[in-house]
Short mmCIF file of C-alpha atoms and ligand atoms in Angstrom, two decimals:
data_model
loop_
_atom_site.label_atom_id
_atom_site.label_comp_id
_atom_site.label_asym_id
_atom_site.label_seq_id
_atom_site.Cartn_x
_atom_site.Cartn_y
_atom_site.Cartn_z
CA UNK A 1 -34.41 63.36 0.27
CA UNK A 2 -33.35 63.29 -3.56
CA UNK A 3 -36.21 62.83 -6.07
CA UNK A 4 -36.01 62.16 -9.64
CA UNK A 5 -39.15 62.77 -11.55
CA UNK A 6 -40.76 59.92 -13.68
CA UNK A 7 -42.65 62.34 -15.93
CA UNK A 8 -43.17 66.07 -16.55
CA UNK A 9 -46.42 65.90 -14.68
CA UNK A 10 -46.18 63.32 -11.88
CA UNK A 11 -44.62 60.34 -10.29
CA UNK A 12 -40.98 60.24 -8.62
CA UNK A 13 -38.37 57.84 -7.76
CA UNK A 14 -36.25 58.10 -4.71
CA UNK A 15 -34.18 56.40 -2.19
CA UNK A 16 -36.70 57.25 0.59
CA UNK A 17 -37.08 53.92 2.19
CA UNK A 18 -34.90 54.74 5.23
CA UNK A 19 -35.91 58.67 4.89
CA UNK A 20 -37.62 60.45 8.04
CA UNK A 21 -41.13 59.48 7.59
CA UNK A 22 -42.63 62.96 7.35
CA UNK A 23 -40.57 63.65 4.18
CA UNK A 24 -41.71 60.25 2.53
CA UNK A 25 -45.26 61.40 3.32
CA UNK A 26 -44.85 64.73 1.99
CA UNK A 27 -43.02 63.61 -1.12
CA UNK A 28 -45.56 61.11 -1.77
CA UNK A 29 -48.53 63.24 -1.63
CA UNK A 30 -46.73 65.52 -4.09
CA UNK A 31 -45.28 63.06 -6.44
CA UNK A 32 -48.66 60.71 -6.38
CA UNK A 33 -46.59 57.83 -7.49
CA UNK A 34 -43.51 57.42 -5.46
CA UNK A 35 -40.99 54.61 -6.38
CA UNK A 36 -38.16 53.31 -4.45
CA UNK A 37 -35.79 50.85 -6.53
CA UNK A 38 -34.20 47.51 -5.90
CA UNK A 39 -35.06 46.80 -2.04
CA UNK A 40 -34.74 43.64 -0.35
CA UNK A 41 -37.57 43.42 1.96
CA UNK A 42 -39.38 40.73 4.02
CA UNK A 43 -42.96 40.47 4.19
CA UNK A 44 -43.02 41.81 7.74
CA UNK A 45 -40.77 44.89 6.55
CA UNK A 46 -43.00 45.58 3.92
CA UNK A 47 -46.12 45.60 6.15
CA UNK A 48 -44.39 47.70 8.80
CA UNK A 49 -43.58 50.33 6.16
CA UNK A 50 -47.12 50.15 5.03
CA UNK A 51 -48.59 50.89 8.38
CA UNK A 52 -46.75 54.18 8.76
CA UNK A 53 -49.36 55.21 6.02
CA UNK A 54 -52.34 54.29 7.79
CA UNK A 55 -54.51 51.14 8.47
CA UNK A 56 -54.33 48.30 5.85
CA UNK A 57 -57.51 46.58 4.83
CA UNK A 58 -57.18 42.83 3.39
CA UNK A 59 -58.57 42.54 0.22
CA UNK A 60 -62.05 40.84 -0.20
CA UNK A 61 -60.17 38.04 -2.40
CA UNK A 62 -59.02 36.27 0.81
CA UNK A 63 -57.79 32.99 -1.07
CA UNK A 64 -54.63 34.97 -2.00
CA UNK A 65 -53.76 36.56 1.14
CA UNK A 66 -50.30 36.07 2.35
CA UNK A 67 -50.05 32.98 4.62
CA UNK A 68 -48.60 34.82 7.45
CA UNK A 69 -49.82 38.39 6.99
CA UNK A 70 -53.48 38.78 5.67
CA UNK A 71 -53.00 42.48 4.86
CA UNK A 72 -50.71 41.37 1.87
CA UNK A 73 -52.39 40.35 -1.02
CA UNK A 74 -50.25 38.26 -3.63
CA UNK A 75 -50.48 39.15 -7.15
CA UNK A 76 -49.09 36.48 -9.21
CA UNK A 77 -49.78 34.78 -12.88
CA UNK A 78 -47.82 31.45 -11.62
CA UNK A 79 -49.70 28.24 -11.44
CA UNK A 80 -48.10 25.39 -9.07
CA UNK A 81 -49.46 22.07 -9.97
CA UNK A 82 -52.67 23.68 -11.38
CA UNK A 83 -53.06 26.07 -8.45
CA UNK A 84 -52.88 29.62 -9.04
CA UNK A 85 -50.14 31.05 -6.85
CA UNK A 86 -51.94 34.54 -6.46
CA UNK A 87 -54.44 36.77 -7.99
CA UNK A 88 -53.28 37.01 -11.70
CA UNK A 89 -54.85 40.03 -12.58
CA UNK A 90 -55.80 42.96 -10.11
CA UNK A 91 -57.53 45.14 -12.91
CA UNK A 92 -56.48 45.55 -16.44
CA UNK A 93 -58.82 48.38 -16.72
CA UNK A 94 -58.78 51.98 -15.23
CA UNK A 95 -59.86 51.90 -11.60
CA UNK A 96 -58.93 53.17 -8.33
CA UNK A 97 -58.71 50.92 -5.19
CA UNK A 98 -61.66 50.26 -2.88
CA UNK A 99 -63.85 52.98 -4.43
CA UNK A 100 -66.70 50.31 -3.93
CA UNK A 101 -66.08 50.56 0.00
CA UNK A 102 -67.66 53.49 1.89
CA UNK A 103 -64.15 54.35 3.19
CA UNK A 104 -61.77 54.09 0.17
CA UNK A 105 -58.09 53.46 0.01
CA UNK A 106 -55.68 56.25 0.58
CA UNK A 107 -52.57 54.30 -0.97
CA UNK A 108 -51.64 50.97 -2.52
CA UNK A 109 -48.15 49.77 -2.51
CA UNK A 110 -46.70 47.03 -4.43
CA UNK A 111 -43.54 45.29 -3.89
CA UNK A 112 -42.16 43.52 -6.98
CA UNK A 113 -40.84 39.89 -6.39
CA UNK A 114 -40.65 38.66 -9.91
CA UNK A 115 -40.71 40.64 -13.22
CA UNK A 116 -41.97 39.17 -16.67
CA UNK A 117 -39.61 39.37 -19.74
CA UNK A 118 -42.41 41.60 -21.43
CA UNK A 119 -45.01 43.83 -20.11
CA UNK A 120 -46.46 43.80 -16.77
CA UNK A 121 -46.28 47.71 -16.28
CA UNK A 122 -48.79 49.64 -14.42
CA UNK A 123 -50.63 52.68 -15.99
CA UNK A 124 -51.41 55.86 -13.85
CA UNK A 125 -53.86 58.69 -14.72
CA UNK A 126 -53.65 62.07 -13.16
CA UNK A 127 -57.05 62.87 -12.11
CA UNK A 128 -56.04 66.37 -10.60
CA UNK A 129 -54.71 67.36 -13.98
CA UNK A 130 -57.84 65.70 -15.78
CA UNK A 131 -60.23 67.84 -13.22
CA UNK A 132 -58.05 70.94 -13.60
CA UNK A 133 -58.44 70.82 -17.58
CA UNK A 134 -62.20 70.52 -17.56
CA UNK A 135 -64.25 73.31 -18.89
CA UNK A 136 -65.84 75.63 -16.46
CA UNK A 137 -69.32 74.56 -17.66
CA UNK A 138 -68.43 70.92 -16.98
CA UNK A 139 -66.93 71.59 -13.73
CA UNK A 140 -70.28 73.37 -12.58
CA UNK A 141 -72.31 70.57 -13.92
CA UNK A 142 -70.52 67.96 -11.93
CA UNK A 143 -69.57 69.69 -8.73
CA UNK A 144 -72.23 68.51 -6.47
CA UNK A 145 -72.93 65.21 -8.21
CA UNK A 146 -72.38 61.73 -6.23
CA UNK A 147 -71.52 58.52 -8.27
CA UNK A 148 -72.83 55.27 -7.22
CA UNK A 149 -70.13 52.31 -6.89
CA UNK A 150 -70.09 48.61 -6.54
CA UNK A 151 -67.26 46.26 -6.96
CA UNK A 152 -66.74 45.55 -10.57
CA UNK A 153 -65.85 47.12 -14.03
CA UNK A 154 -68.57 49.03 -15.49
CA UNK A 155 -67.27 48.51 -18.89
CA UNK A 156 -67.05 44.68 -18.83
CA UNK A 157 -69.39 42.48 -16.78
CA UNK A 158 -68.95 39.40 -18.75
CA UNK A 159 -67.41 36.71 -16.03
CA UNK A 160 -65.64 34.93 -18.79
CA UNK A 161 -63.65 38.04 -20.18
CA UNK A 162 -60.17 38.77 -19.46
CA UNK A 163 -61.04 42.36 -18.52
CA UNK A 164 -63.77 41.73 -16.15
CA UNK A 165 -62.94 42.69 -12.58
CA UNK A 166 -61.75 39.53 -10.61
CA UNK A 167 -64.69 37.31 -10.07
CA UNK A 168 -65.80 37.08 -6.52
CA UNK A 169 -67.29 33.93 -4.58
CA UNK A 170 -70.95 34.32 -3.45
CA UNK A 171 -69.57 34.89 0.34
CA UNK A 172 -67.32 37.64 -0.89
CA UNK A 173 -70.10 39.31 -2.93
CA UNK A 174 -72.22 39.17 0.05
CA UNK A 175 -69.70 41.25 1.78
CA UNK A 176 -70.17 44.31 -0.54
CA UNK A 177 -72.79 46.89 -0.92
CA UNK A 178 -73.48 50.05 -3.00
CA UNK A 179 -71.76 53.20 -1.79
CA UNK A 180 -71.57 56.71 -2.84
CA UNK A 181 -68.72 59.05 -3.48
CA UNK A 182 -68.47 62.73 -4.83
CA UNK A 183 -67.69 62.78 -8.57
CA UNK A 184 -65.32 65.56 -7.79
CA UNK A 185 -63.52 65.00 -4.45
CA UNK A 186 -61.33 67.43 -2.66
CA UNK A 187 -58.21 65.24 -1.74
CA UNK A 188 -58.42 64.32 2.05
CA UNK A 189 -54.84 65.23 2.47
CA UNK A 190 -53.95 67.96 0.00
CA UNK A 191 -57.38 69.47 -0.42
CA UNK A 192 -56.99 69.65 -4.15
CA UNK A 193 -59.83 68.86 -6.29
CA UNK A 194 -59.76 65.71 -8.45
CA UNK A 195 -62.14 63.66 -10.56
CA UNK A 196 -62.90 60.53 -8.66
CA UNK A 197 -63.33 56.89 -9.83
CA UNK A 198 -65.02 57.87 -13.15
CA UNK A 199 -63.93 54.51 -14.48
CA UNK A 200 -64.26 50.97 -12.89
CA UNK A 201 -66.68 50.86 -9.98
CA UNK A 202 -68.90 53.84 -10.86
CA UNK A 203 -72.16 52.42 -12.14
CA UNK A 204 -74.51 55.48 -11.98
CA UNK A 205 -75.03 59.04 -10.50
CA UNK A 206 -77.51 59.81 -7.63
CA UNK A 207 -80.93 61.13 -8.80
CA UNK A 208 -79.87 60.95 -12.52
CA UNK A 209 -81.43 58.47 -15.15
CA UNK A 210 -79.28 55.69 -16.03
CA UNK A 211 -78.62 56.53 -19.64
CA UNK A 212 -77.58 59.93 -18.79
CA UNK A 213 -75.33 58.93 -15.92
CA UNK A 214 -73.63 56.48 -17.88
CA UNK A 215 -73.19 58.79 -20.80
CA UNK A 216 -71.64 61.48 -18.43
CA UNK A 217 -69.37 58.74 -16.65
CA UNK A 218 -68.13 57.75 -20.12
CA UNK A 219 -67.42 61.18 -21.19
CA UNK A 220 -65.42 61.73 -18.30
CA UNK A 221 -63.65 58.58 -18.43
CA UNK A 222 -62.64 59.43 -21.97
CA UNK A 223 -61.31 62.43 -21.00
CA UNK A 224 -59.70 61.58 -17.74
CA UNK A 225 -57.65 58.55 -19.16
CA UNK A 226 -56.12 60.38 -22.35
CA UNK A 227 -52.48 59.70 -22.86
CA UNK A 228 -51.44 63.03 -21.90
CA UNK A 229 -52.37 62.37 -18.20
CA UNK A 230 -50.74 58.85 -18.17
CA UNK A 231 -47.49 57.46 -16.67
CA UNK A 232 -46.27 53.98 -17.41
CA UNK A 233 -44.45 52.34 -14.69
CA UNK A 234 -41.88 49.43 -15.39
CA UNK A 235 -40.81 47.27 -12.59
CA UNK A 236 -37.47 45.75 -11.66
CA UNK A 237 -37.10 43.06 -8.91
CA UNK A 238 -37.15 44.76 -5.49
CA UNK A 239 -39.10 47.70 -6.53
CA UNK A 240 -41.67 49.08 -4.17
CA UNK A 241 -44.18 51.64 -5.55
CA UNK A 242 -46.85 53.78 -3.55
CA UNK A 243 -49.64 55.35 -5.36
CA UNK A 244 -52.35 57.89 -4.20
CA UNK A 245 -55.68 56.45 -4.97
CA UNK A 246 -57.55 59.92 -4.45
CA UNK A 247 -55.72 61.73 -7.31
CA UNK A 248 -55.16 58.88 -9.82
CA UNK A 249 -56.83 56.02 -12.01
CA UNK A 250 -54.48 52.89 -12.36
CA UNK A 251 -54.70 50.07 -14.60
CA UNK A 252 -52.73 46.68 -14.67
CA UNK A 253 -51.48 45.63 -18.20
CA UNK A 254 -52.05 42.10 -19.62
CA UNK A 255 -48.97 39.73 -19.31
CA UNK A 256 -48.54 36.19 -20.80
CA UNK A 257 -49.51 33.42 -18.37
CA UNK A 258 -46.09 31.71 -19.18
CA UNK A 259 -44.04 34.70 -18.35
CA UNK A 260 -44.17 34.79 -14.42
CA UNK A 261 -45.01 38.12 -12.67
CA UNK A 262 -45.32 38.43 -8.83
CA UNK A 263 -45.81 40.94 -6.56
CA UNK A 264 -47.13 41.65 -2.89
CA UNK A 265 -49.83 44.24 -2.29
CA UNK A 266 -50.92 46.31 0.57
CA UNK A 267 -53.75 48.72 0.40
CA UNK A 268 -54.09 51.17 3.35
CA UNK A 269 -57.53 52.92 3.82
CA UNK A 270 -58.42 56.61 4.12
CA UNK A 271 -59.30 57.66 7.92
CA UNK A 272 -62.89 56.63 8.67
CA UNK A 273 -65.32 59.53 8.45
CA UNK A 274 -67.07 58.54 11.66
C1 SIN B 301 -53.62 46.84 -8.87
O1 SIN B 301 -54.38 47.20 -9.70
O2 SIN B 301 -53.83 46.78 -7.73
C2 SIN B 301 -52.34 46.02 -9.46
C3 SIN B 301 -51.77 46.66 -10.54
C4 SIN B 301 -50.96 45.88 -11.35
O3 SIN B 301 -50.88 44.65 -10.97
O4 SIN B 301 -50.11 46.32 -12.21
#
């Protein structure tokens, strides 16, 4: 399987779709972001491919599930007769998917249906490199800490703001609870250490006063989202991207509502600990 690097650090592009799955799996976890360009997939083909990676989990925002396959979430800024065609914004702030669940996401896949004239890129930040570069004193300080997570964007809780996490209905909120994850996680597949979800759903640190915890999380977020750890991915129609949620943060970018952008998204969970 031929791979073309997307940056000096991480990310690769390949014609991997029809390749033997073990090669795709290995290439994906080595690259962290794997892109396959210009495919023509039905929703079922997209779902079947995703299921090779593990069990998909339908998104809590159920009003935008694909009508035939609830495992697919429709991302779209289109409006038809005043009705949104999909979730317009899946997070224009750095986060990692399903870190607010006890069993978080292994990988997320987007399949691009419609690309805006301007913008609509996804940003990724490498959390292996961010961890590796920390001073030894900081590594010792955070090694055994657990962060407290809940659905949301710690930096913006204003429900009317553009960068708040997508607002949930009361029923959807009731499905979610506080969970804990190590601040430094050994990757469940590669075993490499990475900073985990220091931005987005992390609202505190177990056993630490709130001010101190937020100060530490903010310091780690500033470090972990520096430009030098980032990759910007541009889409064409038919592109399929898979990203590794355990070793990356990602952020959508803002697009103009009159410039249509539509993608299908599937999120596959890690193996359950039980
Ligand atoms: C996501 O965060 O799942 C979506 C990213 C994007 O829309 O670019």
